[in-house]
Amino acid sequence: GDSVTQKQGQVTLSEDDFLFINCTYSTTTYPTLFWYVQYPGQGPQLLLKVTTANNKGISRGFEATYDKGTTSFHLQKASVQESDSAVYFCALNTGANTGKLTFGHGTILRVHP
Amino acid sequence: NAGVIQTPRHKVTGKGQEATLWCEPISGHSAVFWYRQTIVQGLEFLTYFRNQAPIDDSGMPKERFSAQMPNQSHSTLKIQSTQPQDSAVYLCASSLGGKNTGQLYFGEGSKLTVL
């Protein structure tokens, strides 16, 4: 079945540091890939999505490239802020027009001022 | 635009009791999803509806869990004979569908605690 792996359970940074969150996926079809972000007390919200291999998604300073060769969709940001502290989920959707997502386990990002 | 509304936000039940969780999706969204979130398992898909019809309940524990969508503005998730392992945050999400497939709008969740 489909799966998403996020190796890092937690990442701790200082403001203005570079962010890299690892995400790899496994599927037998051609997925759409997503990053969702969850702030305390809220449900996850869409950060960015990419539907086509080799394309890059960009939102609010975050970016991720759909790399079909390495089956990866790593999340990056050049300079994090304390307000970026949250849980980040990588996800994929392979069900044709179903919207059913398979999520990674999530990576907690803590940014210190 | 109110977003997805879930009630109650917190529910505490005793082992063996029933729990019913409610979800009001965003008006105009054709798909409604239920997910369960725990520290150990993360975000798990339970079930979803499209245009009120049940489409996929492959994530639902078969014996005690049931979900319904009696009208386009309301879905419920019912858990009978609750067990401590049912303790989790239950998240409802809705989606426009079509080209926005996968763009889910989540509610704030209902935190269920089974004592």
PDB file of C-alpha atoms in Angstrom:
ATOM      1  CA  GLY A   1       0.000   0.000   0.000  1.00  0.00           C
ATOM      2  CA  ASP A   2       0.888   3.672  -0.089  1.00  0.00           C
ATOM      3  CA  SER A   3       3.156   5.054   2.595  1.00  0.00           C
ATOM      4  CA  VAL A   4       4.899   8.273   3.588  1.00  0.00           C
ATOM      5  CA  THR A   5       7.990   8.398   5.779  1.00  0.00           C
ATOM      6  CA  GLN A   6       9.231  11.387   7.722  1.00  0.00           C
ATOM      7  CA  LYS A   7      12.495  10.419   9.383  1.00  0.00           C
ATOM      8  CA  GLN A   8      12.684  13.358  11.755  1.00  0.00           C
ATOM      9  CA  GLY A   9      10.353  13.321  14.698  1.00  0.00           C
ATOM     10  CA  GLN A  10      11.473  16.730  15.852  1.00  0.00           C
ATOM     11  CA  VAL A  11      13.614  19.560  14.530  1.00  0.00           C
ATOM     12  CA  THR A  12      14.838  22.376  16.776  1.00  0.00           C
ATOM     13  CA  LEU A  13      16.212  25.557  15.239  1.00  0.00           C
ATOM     14  CA  SER A  14      16.912  29.177  16.019  1.00  0.00           C
ATOM     15  CA  GLU A  15      15.282  32.040  14.148  1.00  0.00           C
ATOM     16  CA  ASP A  16      16.803  32.694  10.704  1.00  0.00           C
ATOM     17  CA  ASP A  17      18.151  29.123  10.479  1.00  0.00           C
ATOM     18  CA  PHE A  18      17.654  27.036   7.346  1.00  0.00           C
ATOM     19  CA  LEU A  19      14.919  24.398   7.571  1.00  0.00           C
ATOM     20  CA  PHE A  20      15.000  20.974   5.968  1.00  0.00           C
ATOM     21  CA  ILE A  21      12.368  18.342   6.728  1.00  0.00           C
ATOM     22  CA  ASN A  22      12.802  14.954   5.122  1.00  0.00           C
ATOM     23  CA  CYS A  23       9.913  13.187   3.355  1.00  0.00           C
ATOM     24  CA  THR A  24       9.959  10.089   1.182  1.00  0.00           C
ATOM     25  CA  TYR A  25       7.029   8.175  -0.211  1.00  0.00           C
ATOM     26  CA  SER A  26       6.131   4.819  -1.658  1.00  0.00           C
ATOM     27  CA  THR A  27       3.321   4.165  -4.096  1.00  0.00           C
ATOM     28  CA  THR A  28       2.658   2.243  -7.272  1.00  0.00           C
ATOM     29  CA  THR A  29       0.789   5.094  -8.936  1.00  0.00           C
ATOM     30  CA  TYR A  30       1.394   8.756  -9.758  1.00  0.00           C
ATOM     31  CA  PRO A  31       0.604  10.735  -6.638  1.00  0.00           C
ATOM     32  CA  THR A  32      -0.143  14.309  -5.839  1.00  0.00           C
ATOM     33  CA  LEU A  33       2.071  15.370  -2.950  1.00  0.00           C
ATOM     34  CA  PHE A  34       1.230  17.709  -0.102  1.00  0.00           C
ATOM     35  CA  TRP A  35       2.621  19.414   2.957  1.00  0.00           C
ATOM     36  CA  TYR A  36       0.177  20.225   5.718  1.00  0.00           C
ATOM     37  CA  VAL A  37       0.956  22.261   8.849  1.00  0.00           C
ATOM     38  CA  GLN A  38      -0.776  21.930  12.207  1.00  0.00           C
ATOM     39  CA  TYR A  39      -0.640  24.614  14.875  1.00  0.00           C
ATOM     40  CA  PRO A  40      -1.548  23.833  18.493  1.00  0.00           C
ATOM     41  CA  GLY A  41      -5.263  23.349  19.036  1.00  0.00           C
ATOM     42  CA  GLN A  42      -6.037  23.410  15.319  1.00  0.00           C
ATOM     43  CA  GLY A  43      -6.557  20.905  12.562  1.00  0.00           C
ATOM     44  CA  PRO A  44      -3.948  20.504   9.829  1.00  0.00           C
ATOM     45  CA  GLN A  45      -4.060  23.082   7.056  1.00  0.00           C
ATOM     46  CA  LEU A  46      -2.669  22.873   3.564  1.00  0.00           C
ATOM     47  CA  LEU A  47       0.732  24.491   3.140  1.00  0.00           C
ATOM     48  CA  LEU A  48       1.515  23.476  -0.429  1.00  0.00           C
ATOM     49  CA  LYS A  49       0.850  20.810  -3.015  1.00  0.00           C
ATOM     50  CA  VAL A  50       2.463  19.608  -6.231  1.00  0.00           C
ATOM     51  CA  THR A  51       0.691  17.478  -8.781  1.00  0.00           C
ATOM     52  CA  THR A  52       3.397  16.928 -11.377  1.00  0.00           C
ATOM     53  CA  ALA A  53       6.792  15.243 -11.062  1.00  0.00           C
ATOM     54  CA  ASN A  54       9.829  17.556 -11.058  1.00  0.00           C
ATOM     55  CA  ASN A  55       7.705  20.564 -10.206  1.00  0.00           C
ATOM     56  CA  LYS A  56       8.191  22.728  -7.166  1.00  0.00           C
ATOM     57  CA  GLY A  57       5.557  24.041  -4.812  1.00  0.00           C
ATOM     58  CA  ILE A  58       6.125  27.344  -3.020  1.00  0.00           C
ATOM     59  CA  SER A  59       4.073  28.935  -0.272  1.00  0.00           C
ATOM     60  CA  ARG A  60       4.817  31.434   2.509  1.00  0.00           C
ATOM     61  CA  GLY A  61       8.566  31.011   2.001  1.00  0.00           C
ATOM     62  CA  PHE A  62       8.388  27.199   2.143  1.00  0.00           C
ATOM     63  CA  GLU A  63       9.209  25.118  -0.884  1.00  0.00           C
ATOM     64  CA  ALA A  64       9.229  21.449  -1.830  1.00  0.00           C
ATOM     65  CA  THR A  65      10.181  19.684  -5.055  1.00  0.00           C
ATOM     66  CA  TYR A  66       8.440  16.537  -6.251  1.00  0.00           C
ATOM     67  CA  ASP A  67      11.396  14.267  -7.055  1.00  0.00           C
ATOM     68  CA  LYS A  68      10.085  11.152  -8.756  1.00  0.00           C
ATOM     69  CA  GLY A  69      13.571   9.672  -9.111  1.00  0.00           C
ATOM     70  CA  THR A  70      14.266   9.594  -5.400  1.00  0.00           C
ATOM     71  CA  THR A  71      10.567   9.440  -4.424  1.00  0.00           C
ATOM     72  CA  SER A  72      11.099  12.403  -2.146  1.00  0.00           C
ATOM     73  CA  PHE A  73       9.276  15.628  -1.344  1.00  0.00           C
ATOM     74  CA  HIS A  74      11.488  17.382   1.209  1.00  0.00           C
ATOM     75  CA  LEU A  75      10.326  20.656   2.737  1.00  0.00           C
ATOM     76  CA  GLN A  76      12.717  23.603   2.928  1.00  0.00           C
ATOM     77  CA  LYS A  77      12.710  27.189   4.102  1.00  0.00           C
ATOM     78  CA  ALA A  78      15.634  29.561   3.931  1.00  0.00           C
ATOM     79  CA  SER A  79      15.003  31.415   7.176  1.00  0.00           C
ATOM     80  CA  VAL A  80      12.576  30.202   9.826  1.00  0.00           C
ATOM     81  CA  GLN A  81      10.710  32.350  12.313  1.00  0.00           C
ATOM     82  CA  GLU A  82       9.404  31.515  15.760  1.00  0.00           C
ATOM     83  CA  SER A  83       5.877  31.620  14.294  1.00  0.00           C
ATOM     84  CA  ASP A  84       6.756  28.645  12.075  1.00  0.00           C
ATOM     85  CA  SER A  85       6.785  26.398  15.141  1.00  0.00           C
ATOM     86  CA  ALA A  86       4.211  23.704  14.399  1.00  0.00           C
ATOM     87  CA  VAL A  87       3.866  20.095  13.262  1.00  0.00           C
ATOM     88  CA  TYR A  88       4.484  19.472   9.569  1.00  0.00           C
ATOM     89  CA  PHE A  89       2.929  16.541   7.732  1.00  0.00           C
ATOM     90  CA  CYS A  90       3.891  15.198   4.343  1.00  0.00           C
ATOM     91  CA  ALA A  91       1.045  13.451   2.525  1.00  0.00           C
ATOM     92  CA  LEU A  92       0.113  11.855  -0.752  1.00  0.00           C
ATOM     93  CA  ASN A  93      -3.070  11.278  -2.657  1.00  0.00           C
ATOM     94  CA  THR A  94      -3.328   8.470  -5.171  1.00  0.00           C
ATOM     95  CA  GLY A  95      -7.022   7.705  -5.175  1.00  0.00           C
ATOM     96  CA  ALA A  96      -8.393   9.084  -8.390  1.00  0.00           C
ATOM     97  CA  ASN A  97     -10.401  12.140  -7.417  1.00  0.00           C
ATOM     98  CA  THR A  98     -11.065  10.814  -3.945  1.00  0.00           C
ATOM     99  CA  GLY A  99      -9.103  13.261  -1.865  1.00  0.00           C
ATOM    100  CA  LYS A 100      -8.176  10.453   0.503  1.00  0.00           C
ATOM    101  CA  LEU A 101      -4.732  11.284   1.902  1.00  0.00           C
ATOM    102  CA  THR A 102      -2.004   9.098   3.363  1.00  0.00           C
ATOM    103  CA  PHE A 103      -0.028  11.111   5.907  1.00  0.00           C
ATOM    104  CA  GLY A 104       3.464  10.794   7.265  1.00  0.00           C
ATOM    105  CA  HIS A 105       3.880  10.696  11.020  1.00  0.00           C
ATOM    106  CA  GLY A 106       4.688  14.380  11.248  1.00  0.00           C
ATOM    107  CA  THR A 107       7.746  16.422  12.220  1.00  0.00           C
ATOM    108  CA  ILE A 108       7.577  18.810  15.161  1.00  0.00           C
ATOM    109  CA  LEU A 109       9.395  22.054  14.405  1.00  0.00           C
ATOM    110  CA  ARG A 110      10.471  24.195  17.348  1.00  0.00           C
ATOM    111  CA  VAL A 111      12.024  27.553  16.568  1.00  0.00           C
ATOM    112  CA  HIS A 112      13.701  29.484  19.367  1.00  0.00           C
ATOM    113  CA  PRO A 113      13.900  33.288  19.215  1.00  0.00           C
TER     114      PRO A 113
ATOM    115  CA  ASN B   1     -16.796  31.662   6.100  1.00  0.00           C
ATOM    116  CA  ALA B   2     -17.046  29.589   9.275  1.00  0.00           C
ATOM    117  CA  GLY B   3     -14.851  26.670   8.327  1.00  0.00           C
ATOM    118  CA  VAL B   4     -15.494  23.091   9.379  1.00  0.00           C
ATOM    119  CA  ILE B   5     -17.244  22.972  12.734  1.00  0.00           C
ATOM    120  CA  GLN B   6     -16.833  20.032  15.073  1.00  0.00           C
ATOM    121  CA  THR B   7     -18.672  19.396  18.310  1.00  0.00           C
ATOM    122  CA  PRO B   8     -18.001  18.669  21.062  1.00  0.00           C
ATOM    123  CA  ARG B   9     -14.410  19.872  21.304  1.00  0.00           C
ATOM    124  CA  HIS B  10     -13.806  17.615  24.276  1.00  0.00           C
ATOM    125  CA  LYS B  11     -15.650  14.519  25.408  1.00  0.00           C
ATOM    126  CA  VAL B  12     -14.903  12.216  28.316  1.00  0.00           C
ATOM    127  CA  THR B  13     -16.637   8.853  28.475  1.00  0.00           C
ATOM    128  CA  GLY B  14     -16.405   5.806  30.660  1.00  0.00           C
ATOM    129  CA  LYS B  15     -15.363   2.484  29.216  1.00  0.00           C
ATOM    130  CA  GLY B  16     -18.324   0.828  27.512  1.00  0.00           C
ATOM    131  CA  GLN B  17     -20.291   4.022  26.924  1.00  0.00           C
ATOM    132  CA  GLU B  18     -21.263   5.453  23.561  1.00  0.00           C
ATOM    133  CA  ALA B  19     -19.765   8.583  22.016  1.00  0.00           C
ATOM    134  CA  THR B  20     -21.183  10.579  19.111  1.00  0.00           C
ATOM    135  CA  LEU B  21     -19.165  13.259  17.373  1.00  0.00           C
ATOM    136  CA  TRP B  22     -20.638  15.847  15.018  1.00  0.00           C
ATOM    137  CA  CYS B  23     -19.257  17.636  12.004  1.00  0.00           C
ATOM    138  CA  GLU B  24     -20.609  20.490   9.925  1.00  0.00           C
ATOM    139  CA  PRO B  25     -18.615  20.782   6.666  1.00  0.00           C
ATOM    140  CA  ILE B  26     -18.006  23.965   4.747  1.00  0.00           C
ATOM    141  CA  SER B  27     -21.059  24.882   2.727  1.00  0.00           C
ATOM    142  CA  GLY B  28     -20.710  23.812  -0.872  1.00  0.00           C
ATOM    143  CA  HIS B  29     -18.053  21.183  -0.244  1.00  0.00           C
ATOM    144  CA  SER B  30     -18.991  17.833  -1.748  1.00  0.00           C
ATOM    145  CA  ALA B  31     -16.669  15.544   0.217  1.00  0.00           C
ATOM    146  CA  VAL B  32     -16.433  14.917   3.965  1.00  0.00           C
ATOM    147  CA  PHE B  33     -13.660  12.938   5.638  1.00  0.00           C
ATOM    148  CA  TRP B  34     -13.050  11.571   9.111  1.00  0.00           C
ATOM    149  CA  TYR B  35      -9.519  11.039  10.434  1.00  0.00           C
ATOM    150  CA  ARG B  36      -8.209   9.946  13.811  1.00  0.00           C
ATOM    151  CA  GLN B  37      -5.055  11.438  15.312  1.00  0.00           C
ATOM    152  CA  THR B  38      -2.945   9.895  18.062  1.00  0.00           C
ATOM    153  CA  ILE B  39       0.663  10.317  19.107  1.00  0.00           C
ATOM    154  CA  VAL B  40       1.455   6.689  18.310  1.00  0.00           C
ATOM    155  CA  GLN B  41      -0.424   6.199  15.017  1.00  0.00           C
ATOM    156  CA  GLY B  42      -0.409   9.751  13.701  1.00  0.00           C
ATOM    157  CA  LEU B  43      -3.175  10.728  11.279  1.00  0.00           C
ATOM    158  CA  GLU B  44      -5.267   7.742  10.240  1.00  0.00           C
ATOM    159  CA  PHE B  45      -7.990   7.810   7.604  1.00  0.00           C
ATOM    160  CA  LEU B  46     -11.300   6.427   8.804  1.00  0.00           C
ATOM    161  CA  THR B  47     -13.983   7.079   6.217  1.00  0.00           C
ATOM    162  CA  TYR B  48     -15.332   9.526   3.675  1.00  0.00           C
ATOM    163  CA  PHE B  49     -18.501  10.623   1.922  1.00  0.00           C
ATOM    164  CA  ARG B  50     -19.041  12.302  -1.410  1.00  0.00           C
ATOM    165  CA  ASN B  51     -22.329  14.071  -2.023  1.00  0.00           C
ATOM    166  CA  GLN B  52     -23.555  12.428   1.198  1.00  0.00           C
ATOM    167  CA  ALA B  53     -22.942   8.905  -0.112  1.00  0.00           C
ATOM    168  CA  PRO B  54     -20.459   6.670   1.733  1.00  0.00           C
ATOM    169  CA  ILE B  55     -17.522   6.004  -0.580  1.00  0.00           C
ATOM    170  CA  ASP B  56     -14.730   4.433   1.430  1.00  0.00           C
ATOM    171  CA  ASP B  57     -14.811   3.199   5.022  1.00  0.00           C
ATOM    172  CA  SER B  58     -11.679   1.096   4.799  1.00  0.00           C
ATOM    173  CA  GLY B  59     -10.129   2.740   7.867  1.00  0.00           C
ATOM    174  CA  MET B  60     -13.077   2.216  10.173  1.00  0.00           C
ATOM    175  CA  PRO B  61     -12.793  -0.401  12.913  1.00  0.00           C
ATOM    176  CA  LYS B  62     -15.666  -2.598  11.841  1.00  0.00           C
ATOM    177  CA  GLU B  63     -17.351  -3.598  15.032  1.00  0.00           C
ATOM    178  CA  ARG B  64     -17.966  -0.439  17.046  1.00  0.00           C
ATOM    179  CA  PHE B  65     -17.498   2.506  14.691  1.00  0.00           C
ATOM    180  CA  SER B  66     -20.096   3.910  12.326  1.00  0.00           C
ATOM    181  CA  ALA B  67     -20.448   7.123  10.357  1.00  0.00           C
ATOM    182  CA  GLN B  68     -23.387   8.767   8.691  1.00  0.00           C
ATOM    183  CA  MET B  69     -24.128  11.815   6.613  1.00  0.00           C
ATOM    184  CA  PRO B  70     -27.884  12.353   6.733  1.00  0.00           C
ATOM    185  CA  ASN B  71     -27.734  15.700   4.910  1.00  0.00           C
ATOM    186  CA  GLN B  72     -25.163  17.888   3.190  1.00  0.00           C
ATOM    187  CA  SER B  73     -24.552  20.016   6.264  1.00  0.00           C
ATOM    188  CA  HIS B  74     -24.024  17.329   8.856  1.00  0.00           C
ATOM    189  CA  SER B  75     -22.009  14.167   9.461  1.00  0.00           C
ATOM    190  CA  THR B  76     -21.688  12.059  12.596  1.00  0.00           C
ATOM    191  CA  LEU B  77     -19.172   9.528  13.853  1.00  0.00           C
ATOM    192  CA  LYS B  78     -20.514   7.144  16.462  1.00  0.00           C
ATOM    193  CA  ILE B  79     -18.411   4.874  18.634  1.00  0.00           C
ATOM    194  CA  GLN B  80     -20.238   2.217  20.607  1.00  0.00           C
ATOM    195  CA  SER B  81     -18.872   0.549  23.719  1.00  0.00           C
ATOM    196  CA  THR B  82     -15.876   2.894  23.850  1.00  0.00           C
ATOM    197  CA  GLN B  83     -12.520   1.486  24.906  1.00  0.00           C
ATOM    198  CA  PRO B  84      -9.453   3.311  26.265  1.00  0.00           C
ATOM    199  CA  GLN B  85      -7.647   2.701  22.960  1.00  0.00           C
ATOM    200  CA  ASP B  86     -10.333   4.822  21.228  1.00  0.00           C
ATOM    201  CA  SER B  87      -8.937   7.890  23.008  1.00  0.00           C
ATOM    202  CA  ALA B  88      -7.782  10.233  20.256  1.00  0.00           C
ATOM    203  CA  VAL B  89      -8.514  13.473  18.461  1.00  0.00           C
ATOM    204  CA  TYR B  90     -11.104  12.844  15.782  1.00  0.00           C
ATOM    205  CA  LEU B  91     -10.779  15.235  12.879  1.00  0.00           C
ATOM    206  CA  CYS B  92     -13.403  16.013  10.284  1.00  0.00           C
ATOM    207  CA  ALA B  93     -12.432  17.607   6.985  1.00  0.00           C
ATOM    208  CA  SER B  94     -14.270  18.715   3.892  1.00  0.00           C
ATOM    209  CA  SER B  95     -13.181  19.293   0.334  1.00  0.00           C
ATOM    210  CA  LEU B  96     -14.524  20.856  -2.849  1.00  0.00           C
ATOM    211  CA  GLY B  97     -13.346  17.872  -4.841  1.00  0.00           C
ATOM    212  CA  GLY B  98     -12.566  18.097  -8.530  1.00  0.00           C
ATOM    213  CA  LYS B  99      -9.274  19.856  -9.242  1.00  0.00           C
ATOM    214  CA  ASN B 100      -8.995  20.623  -5.532  1.00  0.00           C
ATOM    215  CA  THR B 101      -8.878  16.949  -4.659  1.00  0.00           C
ATOM    216  CA  GLY B 102      -6.607  16.505  -1.670  1.00  0.00           C
ATOM    217  CA  GLN B 103      -7.021  20.068  -0.474  1.00  0.00           C
ATOM    218  CA  LEU B 104      -8.762  19.263   2.767  1.00  0.00           C
ATOM    219  CA  TYR B 105     -10.117  21.808   5.200  1.00  0.00           C
ATOM    220  CA  PHE B 106      -9.951  20.368   8.697  1.00  0.00           C
ATOM    221  CA  GLY B 107     -11.946  21.270  11.745  1.00  0.00           C
ATOM    222  CA  GLU B 108     -10.277  21.783  15.096  1.00  0.00           C
ATOM    223  CA  GLY B 109     -11.092  18.241  16.122  1.00  0.00           C
ATOM    224  CA  SER B 110     -12.992  16.481  18.888  1.00  0.00           C
ATOM    225  CA  LYS B 111     -10.760  15.134  21.628  1.00  0.00           C
ATOM    226  CA  LEU B 112     -12.207  11.907  23.004  1.00  0.00           C
ATOM    227  CA  THR B 113     -10.931  10.568  26.309  1.00  0.00           C
ATOM    228  CA  VAL B 114     -12.122   7.125  27.432  1.00  0.00           C
ATOM    229  CA  LEU B 115     -11.484   6.413  31.089  1.00  0.00           C
TER     230      LEU B 115
END
